[in-house]
Amino acid sequence: MNRFPALVLLLLAFSSCNRTLLTRNTPPCKFRLTQQALLLANKRWQEVSIEARRLSDGAMPNTKDFKDVTGQFNPSDLDDVAIFDAKGTYVFDEGPVKARPESPQVYEKGTWCICKGGSQLILTNGPAITVYDIIELKEQSLVLQLQRSNEDIADTYLLTYQPF
């Protein structure tokens, strides 16, 4: 059995009910309501595409190496919503379809900020810090890149969201 799809399910921060936050040793940034932050704030962002790439040690990245894995997720995962408010807090909401009826509607909340000259989105949930590279942030689209390295394997995810 190919373990890559199962790994993707476990690692994606915005697309599963049970969150495994991926962290880097990055200090939290201070929230500022910049023009870029205003593009993200006060919208309900829903994931529309998930792409994954795995590189072994020494392999050179290529954008063609990404594989669309959106279809491997349950509808109850894909209708989840990320909401970022203009005060620097966020919530992950289950959306209309829950995998388990007993699951809380809001299953994660914390603080957010955009830093590194607008190139990173940082989510802080208690002691966990998740760092996303911002590939695109426009009025109607958000594309984030999440990297995860383990020994000689590097996984990269492209997560595309649209407001609704």
mmCIF file of C-alpha atoms in Angstrom:
data_model
loop_
_atom_site.group_PDB
_atom_site.id
_atom_site.type_symbol
_atom_site.label_atom_id
_atom_site.label_comp_id
_atom_site.label_asym_id
_atom_site.label_seq_id
_atom_site.Cartn_x
_atom_site.Cartn_y
_atom_site.Cartn_z
ATOM 1 C CA MET A 1 0.000 0.000 0.000
ATOM 2 C CA ASN A 2 1.308 3.446 -0.868
ATOM 3 C CA ARG A 3 1.719 5.364 2.402
ATOM 4 C CA PHE A 4 2.020 8.762 0.710
ATOM 5 C CA PRO A 5 -1.769 9.476 0.553
ATOM 6 C CA ALA A 6 -2.127 8.486 4.207
ATOM 7 C CA LEU A 7 0.757 10.765 5.136
ATOM 8 C CA VAL A 8 -0.862 13.647 3.298
ATOM 9 C CA LEU A 9 -4.069 13.066 5.229
ATOM 10 C CA LEU A 10 -2.220 13.261 8.517
ATOM 11 C CA LEU A 11 -0.081 16.270 7.724
ATOM 12 C CA LEU A 12 -2.314 18.854 6.103
ATOM 13 C CA ALA A 13 -3.190 21.483 8.617
ATOM 14 C CA PHE A 14 -6.233 22.998 6.901
ATOM 15 C CA SER A 15 -7.866 19.948 5.565
ATOM 16 C CA SER A 16 -8.579 17.369 8.202
ATOM 17 C CA CYS A 17 -10.667 17.210 11.313
ATOM 18 C CA ASN A 18 -7.868 15.960 13.543
ATOM 19 C CA ARG A 19 -5.135 18.546 13.254
ATOM 20 C CA THR A 20 -1.475 17.696 13.327
ATOM 21 C CA LEU A 21 0.168 21.088 13.344
ATOM 22 C CA LEU A 22 3.460 21.321 11.557
ATOM 23 C CA THR A 23 5.898 23.612 13.254
ATOM 24 C CA ARG A 24 9.153 25.353 12.537
ATOM 25 C CA ASN A 25 11.293 27.050 15.141
ATOM 26 C CA THR A 26 9.900 30.436 14.251
ATOM 27 C CA PRO A 27 9.022 33.067 16.824
ATOM 28 C CA PRO A 28 5.486 34.412 16.551
ATOM 29 C CA CYS A 29 5.129 37.715 14.749
ATOM 30 C CA LYS A 30 3.055 40.686 15.842
ATOM 31 C CA PHE A 31 -0.289 41.147 14.141
ATOM 32 C CA ARG A 32 -0.662 44.253 11.979
ATOM 33 C CA LEU A 33 -3.718 44.990 9.864
ATOM 34 C CA THR A 34 -1.883 45.674 6.611
ATOM 35 C CA GLN A 35 -3.398 45.801 3.120
ATOM 36 C CA GLN A 36 -2.350 42.183 2.672
ATOM 37 C CA ALA A 37 -3.925 41.160 5.989
ATOM 38 C CA LEU A 38 -7.150 42.882 4.927
ATOM 39 C CA LEU A 39 -7.304 40.587 1.887
ATOM 40 C CA LEU A 40 -7.335 37.591 4.229
ATOM 41 C CA ALA A 41 -9.493 38.970 7.038
ATOM 42 C CA ASN A 42 -13.232 38.560 7.578
ATOM 43 C CA LYS A 43 -13.782 35.947 4.889
ATOM 44 C CA ARG A 44 -14.688 32.286 5.061
ATOM 45 C CA TRP A 45 -11.877 30.505 3.179
ATOM 46 C CA GLN A 46 -12.622 27.011 1.877
ATOM 47 C CA GLU A 47 -9.996 24.689 0.456
ATOM 48 C CA VAL A 48 -10.575 23.853 -3.204
ATOM 49 C CA SER A 49 -7.321 22.128 -4.145
ATOM 50 C CA ILE A 50 -4.596 20.160 -2.388
ATOM 51 C CA GLU A 51 -1.401 19.261 -4.207
ATOM 52 C CA ALA A 52 1.534 17.324 -2.790
ATOM 53 C CA ARG A 53 5.155 16.755 -3.726
ATOM 54 C CA ARG A 54 7.685 14.446 -2.090
ATOM 55 C CA LEU A 55 11.407 14.808 -2.661
ATOM 56 C CA SER A 56 14.093 12.389 -1.612
ATOM 57 C CA ASP A 57 17.449 13.680 -0.435
ATOM 58 C CA GLY A 58 19.284 15.483 -3.206
ATOM 59 C CA ALA A 59 16.356 15.714 -5.635
ATOM 60 C CA MET A 60 15.745 19.093 -7.203
ATOM 61 C CA PRO A 61 12.216 20.514 -6.924
ATOM 62 C CA ASN A 62 10.117 20.997 -10.015
ATOM 63 C CA THR A 63 6.634 22.522 -10.075
ATOM 64 C CA LYS A 64 5.539 19.669 -12.344
ATOM 65 C CA ASP A 65 6.260 17.226 -9.506
ATOM 66 C CA PHE A 66 3.099 18.263 -7.638
ATOM 67 C CA LYS A 67 0.267 15.751 -7.671
ATOM 68 C CA ASP A 68 -3.355 16.747 -7.097
ATOM 69 C CA VAL A 69 -4.555 14.771 -4.071
ATOM 70 C CA THR A 70 -7.812 16.660 -3.456
ATOM 71 C CA GLY A 71 -9.907 13.642 -4.442
ATOM 72 C CA GLN A 72 -8.381 11.558 -1.645
ATOM 73 C CA PHE A 73 -10.180 13.618 1.008
ATOM 74 C CA ASN A 74 -13.664 13.078 2.380
ATOM 75 C CA PRO A 75 -16.339 15.718 1.658
ATOM 76 C CA SER A 76 -16.472 16.355 5.410
ATOM 77 C CA ASP A 77 -12.816 17.436 5.285
ATOM 78 C CA LEU A 78 -13.103 19.582 2.177
ATOM 79 C CA ASP A 79 -15.996 21.695 3.443
ATOM 80 C CA ASP A 80 -14.023 22.930 6.459
ATOM 81 C CA VAL A 81 -13.599 26.686 6.648
ATOM 82 C CA ALA A 82 -10.759 28.883 7.887
ATOM 83 C CA ILE A 83 -11.861 32.273 9.214
ATOM 84 C CA PHE A 84 -9.302 34.995 9.958
ATOM 85 C CA ASP A 85 -10.647 38.081 11.726
ATOM 86 C CA ALA A 86 -9.310 41.630 11.540
ATOM 87 C CA LYS A 87 -8.102 41.453 15.154
ATOM 88 C CA GLY A 88 -5.552 38.702 14.526
ATOM 89 C CA THR A 89 -7.459 35.594 15.624
ATOM 90 C CA TYR A 90 -8.548 32.633 13.511
ATOM 91 C CA VAL A 91 -10.815 29.605 13.781
ATOM 92 C CA PHE A 92 -11.107 26.373 11.838
ATOM 93 C CA ASP A 93 -14.776 25.494 11.445
ATOM 94 C CA GLU A 94 -16.107 22.040 10.523
ATOM 95 C CA GLY A 95 -18.368 23.441 7.830
ATOM 96 C CA PRO A 96 -21.830 22.004 7.163
ATOM 97 C CA VAL A 97 -20.768 18.325 6.974
ATOM 98 C CA LYS A 98 -19.040 16.703 9.947
ATOM 99 C CA ALA A 99 -17.189 13.391 9.830
ATOM 100 C CA ARG A 100 -18.498 12.681 13.331
ATOM 101 C CA PRO A 101 -21.635 14.352 14.743
ATOM 102 C CA GLU A 102 -20.004 14.685 18.170
ATOM 103 C CA SER A 103 -17.105 16.744 16.781
ATOM 104 C CA PRO A 104 -17.074 20.386 17.895
ATOM 105 C CA GLN A 105 -18.087 22.886 15.211
ATOM 106 C CA VAL A 106 -14.968 24.985 15.863
ATOM 107 C CA TYR A 107 -12.088 22.569 16.338
ATOM 108 C CA GLU A 108 -9.136 24.947 16.427
ATOM 109 C CA LYS A 109 -8.546 28.579 17.224
ATOM 110 C CA GLY A 110 -5.560 30.795 17.768
ATOM 111 C CA THR A 111 -3.790 33.870 16.459
ATOM 112 C CA TRP A 112 -2.478 34.716 13.017
ATOM 113 C CA CYS A 113 -0.142 37.213 11.421
ATOM 114 C CA ILE A 114 1.531 37.864 8.108
ATOM 115 C CA CYS A 115 5.271 38.462 8.291
ATOM 116 C CA LYS A 116 8.560 38.272 6.380
ATOM 117 C CA GLY A 117 7.503 41.091 4.071
ATOM 118 C CA GLY A 118 4.165 39.440 3.373
ATOM 119 C CA SER A 119 5.651 36.102 2.364
ATOM 120 C CA GLN A 120 4.580 34.024 5.391
ATOM 121 C CA LEU A 121 1.363 33.323 7.254
ATOM 122 C CA ILE A 122 1.988 32.206 10.828
ATOM 123 C CA LEU A 123 -0.707 30.499 12.910
ATOM 124 C CA THR A 124 -0.192 30.120 16.644
ATOM 125 C CA ASN A 125 -2.367 27.697 18.584
ATOM 126 C CA GLY A 126 -1.094 27.451 22.151
ATOM 127 C CA PRO A 127 2.541 26.352 21.979
ATOM 128 C CA ALA A 128 2.246 25.149 18.366
ATOM 129 C CA ILE A 129 3.329 27.444 15.549
ATOM 130 C CA THR A 130 2.503 26.626 11.928
ATOM 131 C CA VAL A 131 4.328 28.495 9.165
ATOM 132 C CA TYR A 132 2.932 28.715 5.637
ATOM 133 C CA ASP A 133 4.625 30.389 2.696
ATOM 134 C CA ILE A 134 2.173 32.661 0.903
ATOM 135 C CA ILE A 135 2.314 31.873 -2.806
ATOM 136 C CA GLU A 136 -0.690 34.010 -3.706
ATOM 137 C CA LEU A 137 -3.087 36.211 -1.756
ATOM 138 C CA LYS A 138 -5.731 38.039 -3.764
ATOM 139 C CA GLU A 139 -9.305 39.115 -3.165
ATOM 140 C CA GLN A 140 -10.635 35.781 -4.485
ATOM 141 C CA SER A 141 -7.764 33.333 -3.936
ATOM 142 C CA LEU A 142 -5.288 32.187 -1.334
ATOM 143 C CA VAL A 143 -2.499 29.732 -2.153
ATOM 144 C CA LEU A 144 -0.308 28.527 0.698
ATOM 145 C CA GLN A 145 2.720 26.259 0.667
ATOM 146 C CA LEU A 146 3.467 24.050 3.641
ATOM 147 C CA GLN A 147 6.793 22.253 3.946
ATOM 148 C CA ARG A 148 7.554 19.274 6.114
ATOM 149 C CA SER A 149 10.979 17.612 6.320
ATOM 150 C CA ASN A 150 11.867 14.368 8.007
ATOM 151 C CA GLU A 151 15.398 13.004 7.703
ATOM 152 C CA ASP A 152 16.034 12.662 3.946
ATOM 153 C CA ILE A 153 12.469 13.228 2.717
ATOM 154 C CA ALA A 154 10.836 16.611 2.143
ATOM 155 C CA ASP A 155 7.090 16.928 1.609
ATOM 156 C CA THR A 156 5.606 20.111 0.204
ATOM 157 C CA TYR A 157 1.904 20.894 -0.041
ATOM 158 C CA LEU A 158 0.163 23.548 -2.109
ATOM 159 C CA LEU A 159 -3.171 24.454 -0.553
ATOM 160 C CA THR A 160 -5.561 26.579 -2.603
ATOM 161 C CA TYR A 161 -8.504 28.379 -0.981
ATOM 162 C CA GLN A 162 -11.362 30.530 -2.203
ATOM 163 C CA PRO A 163 -13.681 32.715 -0.156
ATOM 164 C CA PHE A 164 -17.378 32.020 -0.188
#
